[in-house]
Amino acid sequence: MKRVIFAWIALAVLLAACKREDPDPELSGPGKSKGVFIVCEGNYTYGNSSLAFYETEKKRVYNQLYYARNKVPLGDVAQSMALCGDQLFVVVNNSGKIVVVDQYSLLHKGVINDLPSPRAIHFVNERKAYVSDMITDRMTIFDPFTLAIKGTIGVAGTKATGVGHTTESFVQVGDFVFVSCWVSGDLLLVIDSKTDQVVDSIKVPYQPNKMVVDGNGKIWVQTDGHYPGTHPDPDKPSLVRIDPHTRKVEKVFPFEIPGGWFSDIRLNPDRDSLYYLAGDLYKMAVSEESLPSVSFLPLQGKYYYSLGVDPHTGEIYLGDPADYTQNGTIFRYSSGGTPVDSFRVGICPGDYLFRN
């Protein structure tokens, strides 16, 4: 009888061990799979932002990853994300924090709190990062390894509205970091990353936002020219090309409708062509001296909130926010514009981070 009991116990232990080795895939997450992280902003003040991952080879999406792994909400308005080593840093704007997780397990590793209105992170190196801010005239410096705040960069100054600068997006060329002053601003600020001081500024059309650096080393800036009705003398939405060495604007490509909407610029893998959303999706060689007259991908009047381009494959991802209160949809296209897949994610998909 004892032998039978011991046999049943051994079998139960074996089955339990097998079960532990085959966890629920929705809880285990994507592991080291190739794909793309998607930050979904959620609704302002509702605290329903989320983090998703899409496996490109299996065409499988994992939603609510942060909550599934950590059993707590991500926070209120997840704005952007960036990767440093194996750590994924998620900027949660209205919660005033940066959440840090392991990029493979998605387990919580730390948090940086008490940030006024963080927007984006730029890693200068593995021990120094900058955080832009939408409502204050300073940026935060922190150590990505310890998560300790190391200081601030003051960006106060005079501009058209008579208030201090706010900061948005970053690019770096050599030792100099360029940051856009989006909210009612008309400048790019130039920061010496060795001294953490603003050393210069470049005037551009109103409200510069997203930026990229092409294969020739030129900076391209998306400006929206102010929201309709918010400024007595708005600029046209524009695409701006800048030489980062002379710090001069080389060319402004204005869009024809003042107050019209132009958003999100991205580069192809060779960094010799730009994609941007302006009603339809457009593609433009960086060598061109005029805007394209024909769209790359007609969108039939449908509004897309976000754009991502895989830097390895050139595939294109467009985020449909629906009505901003229900879950959004991502549409995946080949580099040539052929539909590949679509999948549901959280509310208001806003930022993409590709992992090869």
mmCIF file of C-alpha atoms in Angstrom:
data_model
loop_
_atom_site.group_PDB
_atom_site.id
_atom_site.type_symbol
_atom_site.label_atom_id
_atom_site.label_comp_id
_atom_site.label_asym_id
_atom_site.label_seq_id
_atom_site.Cartn_x
_atom_site.Cartn_y
_atom_site.Cartn_z
ATOM 1 C CA MET A 1 0.000 0.000 0.000
ATOM 2 C CA LYS A 2 2.850 2.378 0.869
ATOM 3 C CA ARG A 3 4.413 1.707 -2.529
ATOM 4 C CA VAL A 4 1.147 2.720 -4.240
ATOM 5 C CA ILE A 5 0.934 5.932 -2.186
ATOM 6 C CA PHE A 6 4.548 6.840 -2.940
ATOM 7 C CA ALA A 7 3.950 6.143 -6.629
ATOM 8 C CA TRP A 8 0.974 8.510 -6.674
ATOM 9 C CA ILE A 9 2.973 11.190 -4.853
ATOM 10 C CA ALA A 10 5.841 10.849 -7.321
ATOM 11 C CA LEU A 11 3.418 11.117 -10.243
ATOM 12 C CA ALA A 12 1.797 14.232 -8.753
ATOM 13 C CA VAL A 13 5.187 15.883 -8.255
ATOM 14 C CA LEU A 14 6.182 15.039 -11.821
ATOM 15 C CA LEU A 15 2.956 16.488 -13.240
ATOM 16 C CA ALA A 16 3.321 19.638 -11.147
ATOM 17 C CA ALA A 17 6.884 20.073 -12.351
ATOM 18 C CA CYS A 18 5.805 19.668 -15.955
ATOM 19 C CA LYS A 19 3.082 22.266 -15.474
ATOM 20 C CA ARG A 20 5.546 24.797 -14.088
ATOM 21 C CA GLU A 21 7.772 24.342 -17.121
ATOM 22 C CA ASP A 22 4.920 25.158 -19.520
ATOM 23 C CA PRO A 23 3.417 28.415 -18.198
ATOM 24 C CA ASP A 24 0.486 30.246 -19.707
ATOM 25 C CA PRO A 25 2.001 31.942 -22.791
ATOM 26 C CA GLU A 26 -0.120 35.049 -22.217
ATOM 27 C CA LEU A 27 1.545 35.447 -18.827
ATOM 28 C CA SER A 28 5.024 34.382 -19.868
ATOM 29 C CA GLY A 29 5.170 36.966 -22.627
ATOM 30 C CA PRO A 30 7.182 36.996 -25.834
ATOM 31 C CA GLY A 31 10.574 36.243 -24.272
ATOM 32 C CA LYS A 32 13.327 36.992 -26.780
ATOM 33 C CA SER A 33 11.139 36.824 -29.895
ATOM 34 C CA LYS A 34 11.646 39.252 -32.762
ATOM 35 C CA GLY A 35 8.973 41.882 -32.963
ATOM 36 C CA VAL A 36 7.825 45.278 -31.820
ATOM 37 C CA PHE A 37 6.820 46.784 -28.485
ATOM 38 C CA ILE A 38 3.828 49.116 -28.687
ATOM 39 C CA VAL A 39 3.004 51.680 -26.021
ATOM 40 C CA CYS A 40 -0.709 52.462 -25.822
ATOM 41 C CA GLU A 41 -1.410 55.816 -24.185
ATOM 42 C CA GLY A 42 -4.862 55.076 -22.811
ATOM 43 C CA ASN A 43 -7.215 57.877 -21.781
ATOM 44 C CA TYR A 44 -6.091 60.969 -19.890
ATOM 45 C CA THR A 45 -6.752 60.602 -16.110
ATOM 46 C CA TYR A 46 -8.145 57.060 -16.512
ATOM 47 C CA GLY A 47 -4.876 55.241 -15.793
ATOM 48 C CA ASN A 48 -5.524 52.671 -18.525
ATOM 49 C CA SER A 49 -2.311 52.845 -20.544
ATOM 50 C CA SER A 50 -0.737 49.543 -21.551
ATOM 51 C CA LEU A 51 2.232 47.813 -23.144
ATOM 52 C CA ALA A 52 1.892 45.318 -26.003
ATOM 53 C CA PHE A 53 4.316 43.172 -27.984
ATOM 54 C CA TYR A 54 3.763 41.786 -31.480
ATOM 55 C CA GLU A 55 5.759 38.774 -32.718
ATOM 56 C CA THR A 56 6.430 39.438 -36.380
ATOM 57 C CA GLU A 57 7.149 35.836 -37.410
ATOM 58 C CA LYS A 58 4.185 34.224 -35.629
ATOM 59 C CA LYS A 59 1.880 37.225 -36.142
ATOM 60 C CA ARG A 60 0.941 37.009 -32.492
ATOM 61 C CA VAL A 61 0.157 39.915 -30.181
ATOM 62 C CA TYR A 62 0.543 40.036 -26.393
ATOM 63 C CA ASN A 63 -1.539 42.766 -24.780
ATOM 64 C CA GLN A 64 -1.499 44.226 -21.267
ATOM 65 C CA LEU A 65 1.973 42.789 -20.714
ATOM 66 C CA TYR A 66 2.953 44.999 -17.800
ATOM 67 C CA TYR A 67 -0.217 44.227 -15.886
ATOM 68 C CA ALA A 68 -0.043 40.503 -16.706
ATOM 69 C CA ARG A 69 3.482 40.208 -15.339
ATOM 70 C CA ASN A 70 3.307 42.619 -12.398
ATOM 71 C CA LYS A 71 -0.385 42.731 -11.394
ATOM 72 C CA VAL A 72 -0.442 46.523 -11.206
ATOM 73 C CA PRO A 73 -1.471 49.078 -13.856
ATOM 74 C CA LEU A 74 1.225 50.752 -15.933
ATOM 75 C CA GLY A 75 -0.141 54.230 -15.192
ATOM 76 C CA ASP A 76 -1.800 57.257 -16.751
ATOM 77 C CA VAL A 77 -0.822 58.122 -20.366
ATOM 78 C CA ALA A 78 2.172 56.025 -21.424
ATOM 79 C CA GLN A 79 3.898 58.420 -23.799
ATOM 80 C CA SER A 80 7.055 56.796 -25.168
ATOM 81 C CA MET A 81 9.714 54.179 -24.490
ATOM 82 C CA ALA A 82 13.411 53.547 -24.984
ATOM 83 C CA LEU A 83 15.798 50.640 -24.502
ATOM 84 C CA CYS A 84 19.088 50.673 -22.593
ATOM 85 C CA GLY A 85 20.804 47.282 -22.434
ATOM 86 C CA ASP A 86 18.170 44.752 -21.400
ATOM 87 C CA GLN A 87 16.032 47.343 -19.626
ATOM 88 C CA LEU A 88 12.947 48.884 -21.214
ATOM 89 C CA PHE A 89 12.150 52.389 -19.959
ATOM 90 C CA VAL A 90 8.495 53.436 -20.360
ATOM 91 C CA VAL A 91 7.653 57.123 -19.911
ATOM 92 C CA VAL A 92 4.245 57.499 -18.233
ATOM 93 C CA ASN A 93 3.441 61.157 -18.750
ATOM 94 C CA ASN A 94 0.471 61.980 -16.548
ATOM 95 C CA SER A 95 1.734 59.743 -13.750
ATOM 96 C CA GLY A 96 4.976 61.729 -13.753
ATOM 97 C CA LYS A 97 7.164 58.648 -13.792
ATOM 98 C CA ILE A 98 9.383 56.327 -15.799
ATOM 99 C CA VAL A 99 8.737 52.611 -15.306
ATOM 100 C CA VAL A 100 11.645 50.223 -15.896
ATOM 101 C CA VAL A 101 11.126 46.568 -16.827
ATOM 102 C CA ASP A 102 13.273 43.724 -18.086
ATOM 103 C CA GLN A 103 12.645 43.624 -21.832
ATOM 104 C CA TYR A 104 12.379 39.807 -21.876
ATOM 105 C CA SER A 105 10.455 38.940 -18.716
ATOM 106 C CA LEU A 106 8.611 42.296 -18.503
ATOM 107 C CA LEU A 107 9.092 42.149 -14.734
ATOM 108 C CA HIS A 108 9.261 45.470 -12.909
ATOM 109 C CA LYS A 109 12.834 46.543 -12.149
ATOM 110 C CA GLY A 110 12.394 50.064 -10.855
ATOM 111 C CA VAL A 111 10.735 53.444 -11.222
ATOM 112 C CA ILE A 112 11.743 57.101 -11.378
ATOM 113 C CA ASN A 113 9.049 59.215 -9.733
ATOM 114 C CA ASP A 114 8.235 62.897 -9.238
ATOM 115 C CA LEU A 115 8.812 64.035 -12.821
ATOM 116 C CA PRO A 116 6.485 66.963 -13.704
ATOM 117 C CA SER A 117 5.328 65.915 -17.197
ATOM 118 C CA PRO A 118 7.894 63.591 -18.833
ATOM 119 C CA ARG A 119 7.716 63.035 -22.598
ATOM 120 C CA ALA A 120 10.777 61.228 -23.972
ATOM 121 C CA ILE A 121 14.123 59.733 -22.931
ATOM 122 C CA HIS A 122 17.465 60.122 -24.656
ATOM 123 C CA PHE A 123 20.355 57.919 -23.548
ATOM 124 C CA VAL A 124 23.607 59.854 -23.886
ATOM 125 C CA ASN A 125 25.439 56.747 -22.697
ATOM 126 C CA GLU A 126 24.817 53.825 -20.346
ATOM 127 C CA ARG A 127 25.275 56.064 -17.293
ATOM 128 C CA LYS A 128 23.515 59.253 -18.401
ATOM 129 C CA ALA A 129 20.080 59.987 -19.834
ATOM 130 C CA TYR A 130 17.972 63.092 -20.468
ATOM 131 C CA VAL A 131 14.194 63.352 -19.982
ATOM 132 C CA SER A 132 12.177 66.031 -21.783
ATOM 133 C CA ASP A 133 9.214 67.709 -20.107
ATOM 134 C CA MET A 134 6.068 69.333 -21.456
ATOM 135 C CA ILE A 135 5.221 71.783 -18.682
ATOM 136 C CA THR A 136 8.479 72.888 -17.067
ATOM 137 C CA ASP A 137 11.486 74.807 -18.338
ATOM 138 C CA ARG A 138 13.991 72.159 -17.340
ATOM 139 C CA MET A 139 14.994 68.654 -18.338
ATOM 140 C CA THR A 140 15.947 65.895 -15.927
ATOM 141 C CA ILE A 141 19.262 64.021 -15.966
ATOM 142 C CA PHE A 142 19.325 60.507 -14.499
ATOM 143 C CA ASP A 143 21.621 57.483 -14.292
ATOM 144 C CA PRO A 144 20.059 54.545 -16.218
ATOM 145 C CA PHE A 145 22.039 52.058 -14.106
ATOM 146 C CA THR A 146 21.058 53.279 -10.637
ATOM 147 C CA LEU A 147 17.919 55.249 -11.671
ATOM 148 C CA ALA A 148 19.178 58.103 -9.500
ATOM 149 C CA ILE A 149 18.371 61.653 -10.603
ATOM 150 C CA LYS A 150 21.654 63.473 -11.169
ATOM 151 C CA GLY A 151 20.492 66.978 -11.973
ATOM 152 C CA THR A 152 18.564 69.148 -14.398
ATOM 153 C CA ILE A 153 19.225 71.215 -17.498
ATOM 154 C CA GLY A 154 17.593 74.625 -17.414
ATOM 155 C CA VAL A 155 15.945 75.629 -20.691
ATOM 156 C CA ALA A 156 14.207 78.846 -19.628
ATOM 157 C CA GLY A 157 14.183 81.627 -22.183
ATOM 158 C CA THR A 158 12.167 84.082 -24.199
ATOM 159 C CA LYS A 159 10.128 83.057 -27.204
ATOM 160 C CA ALA A 160 6.973 84.152 -29.001
ATOM 161 C CA THR A 161 4.668 83.337 -26.083
ATOM 162 C CA GLY A 162 6.923 84.981 -23.496
ATOM 163 C CA VAL A 163 7.195 81.832 -21.371
ATOM 164 C CA GLY A 164 9.960 79.319 -20.762
ATOM 165 C CA HIS A 165 10.718 76.519 -23.181
ATOM 166 C CA THR A 166 9.205 73.084 -22.901
ATOM 167 C CA THR A 167 10.961 70.111 -24.469
ATOM 168 C CA GLU A 168 9.868 67.121 -26.516
ATOM 169 C CA SER A 169 12.011 64.936 -28.836
ATOM 170 C CA PHE A 170 15.745 64.252 -29.062
ATOM 171 C CA VAL A 171 18.403 63.390 -31.625
ATOM 172 C CA GLN A 172 22.170 63.350 -31.147
ATOM 173 C CA VAL A 173 24.973 64.190 -33.584
ATOM 174 C CA GLY A 174 28.451 63.769 -32.130
ATOM 175 C CA ASP A 175 28.603 65.243 -28.632
ATOM 176 C CA PHE A 176 25.610 67.510 -29.216
ATOM 177 C CA VAL A 177 22.021 66.643 -28.381
ATOM 178 C CA PHE A 178 19.242 68.502 -30.206
ATOM 179 C CA VAL A 179 15.866 68.799 -28.471
ATOM 180 C CA SER A 180 12.659 70.219 -29.939
ATOM 181 C CA CYS A 181 10.594 72.841 -28.083
ATOM 182 C CA TRP A 182 7.131 71.700 -29.048
ATOM 183 C CA VAL A 183 4.391 73.373 -26.991
ATOM 184 C CA SER A 184 4.124 76.926 -28.392
ATOM 185 C CA GLY A 185 7.836 76.827 -29.179
ATOM 186 C CA ASP A 186 9.844 77.692 -32.268
ATOM 187 C CA LEU A 187 13.332 76.439 -31.411
ATOM 188 C CA LEU A 188 15.610 73.452 -31.358
ATOM 189 C CA LEU A 189 17.960 73.693 -28.403
ATOM 190 C CA VAL A 190 21.527 72.410 -28.723
ATOM 191 C CA ILE A 191 22.977 70.744 -25.625
ATOM 192 C CA ASP A 192 26.624 69.863 -25.092
ATOM 193 C CA SER A 193 26.357 66.354 -23.634
ATOM 194 C CA LYS A 194 29.764 66.696 -21.962
ATOM 195 C CA THR A 195 28.730 69.719 -19.897
ATOM 196 C CA ASP A 196 24.923 69.275 -19.905
ATOM 197 C CA GLN A 197 24.519 72.913 -20.908
ATOM 198 C CA VAL A 198 22.438 74.569 -23.624
ATOM 199 C CA VAL A 199 25.018 76.075 -25.980
ATOM 200 C CA ASP A 200 22.918 77.195 -28.953
ATOM 201 C CA SER A 201 19.446 77.272 -30.497
ATOM 202 C CA ILE A 202 17.998 77.018 -34.007
ATOM 203 C CA LYS A 203 14.811 78.851 -34.972
ATOM 204 C CA VAL A 204 12.264 76.791 -36.903
ATOM 205 C CA PRO A 205 8.525 77.099 -37.678
ATOM 206 C CA TYR A 206 6.180 76.827 -34.704
ATOM 207 C CA GLN A 207 5.894 73.652 -32.685
ATOM 208 C CA PRO A 208 8.745 71.380 -33.767
ATOM 209 C CA ASN A 209 8.075 67.826 -32.655
ATOM 210 C CA LYS A 210 9.531 64.584 -34.031
ATOM 211 C CA MET A 211 13.076 64.485 -35.434
ATOM 212 C CA VAL A 212 15.318 62.003 -37.271
ATOM 213 C CA VAL A 213 18.902 62.021 -38.572
ATOM 214 C CA ASP A 214 19.301 60.752 -42.145
ATOM 215 C CA GLY A 215 22.194 58.841 -43.704
ATOM 216 C CA ASN A 216 23.870 62.108 -44.717
ATOM 217 C CA GLY A 217 23.889 63.334 -41.134
ATOM 218 C CA LYS A 218 21.141 65.933 -41.687
ATOM 219 C CA ILE A 219 18.414 66.513 -39.109
ATOM 220 C CA TRP A 220 14.804 66.444 -40.280
ATOM 221 C CA VAL A 221 12.144 68.055 -38.101
ATOM 222 C CA GLN A 222 8.364 67.791 -38.202
ATOM 223 C CA THR A 223 6.610 71.026 -37.187
ATOM 224 C CA ASP A 224 2.838 71.365 -36.883
ATOM 225 C CA GLY A 225 2.664 75.188 -36.970
ATOM 226 C CA HIS A 226 0.339 75.405 -33.926
ATOM 227 C CA TYR A 227 -3.026 73.792 -33.515
ATOM 228 C CA PRO A 228 -5.823 75.516 -35.463
ATOM 229 C CA GLY A 229 -7.234 78.454 -33.513
ATOM 230 C CA THR A 230 -4.538 78.490 -30.812
ATOM 231 C CA HIS A 231 -2.259 81.177 -32.222
ATOM 232 C CA PRO A 232 -3.014 84.500 -33.992
ATOM 233 C CA ASP A 233 -0.270 83.998 -36.569
ATOM 234 C CA PRO A 234 0.313 80.254 -37.075
ATOM 235 C CA ASP A 235 2.955 78.861 -39.394
ATOM 236 C CA LYS A 236 2.185 76.272 -42.007
ATOM 237 C CA PRO A 237 2.966 72.719 -40.937
ATOM 238 C CA SER A 238 6.429 72.029 -42.326
ATOM 239 C CA LEU A 239 9.194 69.549 -42.854
ATOM 240 C CA VAL A 240 12.547 71.164 -42.012
ATOM 241 C CA ARG A 241 16.069 70.058 -42.978
ATOM 242 C CA ILE A 242 18.950 71.235 -40.776
ATOM 243 C CA ASP A 243 22.721 70.945 -40.982
ATOM 244 C CA PRO A 244 23.733 70.018 -37.411
ATOM 245 C CA HIS A 245 27.323 71.184 -37.913
ATOM 246 C CA THR A 246 26.558 74.714 -39.092
ATOM 247 C CA ARG A 247 23.314 74.690 -37.066
ATOM 248 C CA LYS A 248 21.510 76.341 -39.947
ATOM 249 C CA VAL A 249 18.169 75.559 -41.524
ATOM 250 C CA GLU A 250 18.923 74.364 -45.062
ATOM 251 C CA LYS A 251 15.368 74.121 -46.324
ATOM 252 C CA VAL A 252 11.777 74.392 -45.151
ATOM 253 C CA PHE A 253 9.161 72.296 -46.956
ATOM 254 C CA PRO A 254 5.812 73.916 -46.035
ATOM 255 C CA PHE A 255 2.504 72.147 -46.444
ATOM 256 C CA GLU A 256 -0.115 74.140 -48.267
ATOM 257 C CA ILE A 257 -2.932 74.262 -45.709
ATOM 258 C CA PRO A 258 -2.185 76.442 -42.636
ATOM 259 C CA GLY A 259 -3.270 74.596 -39.523
ATOM 260 C CA GLY A 260 -3.453 71.324 -41.445
ATOM 261 C CA TRP A 261 -2.180 68.222 -39.710
ATOM 262 C CA PHE A 262 1.184 66.650 -40.424
ATOM 263 C CA SER A 263 2.612 64.126 -37.998
ATOM 264 C CA ASP A 264 5.187 61.457 -37.312
ATOM 265 C CA ILE A 265 8.311 61.192 -39.453
ATOM 266 C CA ARG A 266 10.332 57.991 -39.738
ATOM 267 C CA LEU A 267 13.283 56.746 -41.805
ATOM 268 C CA ASN A 268 13.647 53.622 -43.911
ATOM 269 C CA PRO A 269 16.445 51.163 -42.935
ATOM 270 C CA ASP A 270 18.931 52.758 -45.369
ATOM 271 C CA ARG A 271 18.121 56.187 -43.915
ATOM 272 C CA ASP A 272 17.831 57.659 -47.404
ATOM 273 C CA SER A 273 14.045 58.100 -47.421
ATOM 274 C CA LEU A 274 11.499 59.622 -45.052
ATOM 275 C CA TYR A 275 7.971 58.497 -44.293
ATOM 276 C CA TYR A 276 5.414 60.904 -42.877
ATOM 277 C CA LEU A 277 1.673 61.101 -42.271
ATOM 278 C CA ALA A 278 -0.160 64.035 -43.857
ATOM 279 C CA GLY A 279 -3.637 62.752 -44.609
ATOM 280 C CA ASP A 280 -2.092 59.838 -46.519
ATOM 281 C CA LEU A 281 1.263 58.150 -45.941
ATOM 282 C CA TYR A 282 4.040 59.743 -47.986
ATOM 283 C CA LYS A 283 7.565 58.623 -48.816
ATOM 284 C CA MET A 284 10.255 61.117 -49.778
ATOM 285 C CA ALA A 285 13.925 60.643 -50.669
ATOM 286 C CA VAL A 286 16.169 62.814 -48.490
ATOM 287 C CA SER A 287 17.793 64.130 -51.679
ATOM 288 C CA GLU A 288 14.521 65.628 -52.946
ATOM 289 C CA GLU A 289 14.054 69.403 -53.007
ATOM 290 C CA SER A 290 10.253 69.371 -53.043
ATOM 291 C CA LEU A 291 7.501 67.438 -51.310
ATOM 292 C CA PRO A 292 6.033 64.464 -53.177
ATOM 293 C CA SER A 293 2.766 65.175 -54.962
ATOM 294 C CA VAL A 294 1.577 61.554 -54.887
ATOM 295 C CA SER A 295 1.154 59.560 -51.696
ATOM 296 C CA PHE A 296 2.981 56.293 -51.070
ATOM 297 C CA LEU A 297 -0.037 54.717 -49.390
ATOM 298 C CA PRO A 298 -3.507 56.289 -49.800
ATOM 299 C CA LEU A 299 -5.460 56.032 -46.550
ATOM 300 C CA GLN A 300 -8.933 56.899 -47.918
ATOM 301 C CA GLY A 301 -9.498 59.678 -45.406
ATOM 302 C CA LYS A 302 -8.860 57.438 -42.410
ATOM 303 C CA TYR A 303 -6.916 59.054 -39.577
ATOM 304 C CA TYR A 304 -3.914 57.228 -38.149
ATOM 305 C CA TYR A 305 -2.460 58.359 -34.849
ATOM 306 C CA SER A 306 0.999 56.826 -35.073
ATOM 307 C CA LEU A 307 3.612 55.526 -37.506
ATOM 308 C CA GLY A 308 6.403 53.018 -37.026
ATOM 309 C CA VAL A 309 8.965 51.689 -39.518
ATOM 310 C CA ASP A 310 10.948 48.553 -38.718
ATOM 311 C CA PRO A 311 14.635 49.571 -39.017
ATOM 312 C CA HIS A 312 15.588 46.012 -39.999
ATOM 313 C CA THR A 313 12.928 45.060 -42.559
ATOM 314 C CA GLY A 314 11.426 48.399 -43.593
ATOM 315 C CA GLU A 315 7.919 47.160 -42.778
ATOM 316 C CA ILE A 316 5.430 49.893 -41.893
ATOM 317 C CA TYR A 317 3.051 50.001 -38.918
ATOM 318 C CA LEU A 318 0.102 52.404 -38.698
ATOM 319 C CA GLY A 319 -1.842 52.900 -35.476
ATOM 320 C CA ASP A 320 -5.607 53.424 -35.716
ATOM 321 C CA PRO A 321 -6.980 54.940 -32.472
ATOM 322 C CA ALA A 322 -10.636 54.247 -33.414
ATOM 323 C CA ASP A 323 -12.601 56.704 -31.248
ATOM 324 C CA TYR A 324 -9.839 57.069 -28.614
ATOM 325 C CA THR A 325 -11.939 55.239 -25.999
ATOM 326 C CA GLN A 326 -11.851 51.676 -27.309
ATOM 327 C CA ASN A 327 -8.916 49.453 -28.165
ATOM 328 C CA GLY A 328 -6.922 50.492 -31.223
ATOM 329 C CA THR A 329 -5.750 48.523 -34.245
ATOM 330 C CA ILE A 330 -2.299 48.283 -35.804
ATOM 331 C CA PHE A 331 -2.038 47.777 -39.562
ATOM 332 C CA ARG A 332 1.190 46.174 -40.789
ATOM 333 C CA TYR A 333 2.448 46.705 -44.357
ATOM 334 C CA SER A 334 5.441 45.479 -46.305
ATOM 335 C CA SER A 335 8.139 47.986 -47.230
ATOM 336 C CA GLY A 336 6.429 48.209 -50.618
ATOM 337 C CA GLY A 337 3.037 49.095 -49.116
ATOM 338 C CA THR A 338 1.336 45.680 -49.355
ATOM 339 C CA PRO A 339 -0.928 44.735 -46.405
ATOM 340 C CA VAL A 340 0.611 42.007 -44.233
ATOM 341 C CA ASP A 341 -1.477 41.821 -41.059
ATOM 342 C CA SER A 342 -3.618 43.745 -38.587
ATOM 343 C CA PHE A 343 -4.086 43.225 -34.852
ATOM 344 C CA ARG A 344 -5.805 44.794 -31.848
ATOM 345 C CA VAL A 345 -3.877 46.504 -29.076
ATOM 346 C CA GLY A 346 -4.759 48.839 -26.206
ATOM 347 C CA ILE A 347 -6.278 52.306 -26.277
ATOM 348 C CA CYS A 348 -4.527 54.874 -28.482
ATOM 349 C CA PRO A 349 -1.354 53.127 -29.756
ATOM 350 C CA GLY A 350 1.317 55.822 -29.843
ATOM 351 C CA ASP A 351 4.917 54.592 -29.915
ATOM 352 C CA TYR A 352 6.887 51.665 -31.344
ATOM 353 C CA LEU A 353 10.174 50.016 -30.427
ATOM 354 C CA PHE A 354 11.458 47.273 -32.719
ATOM 355 C CA ARG A 355 13.510 44.296 -31.529
ATOM 356 C CA ASN A 356 15.386 42.079 -33.988
#
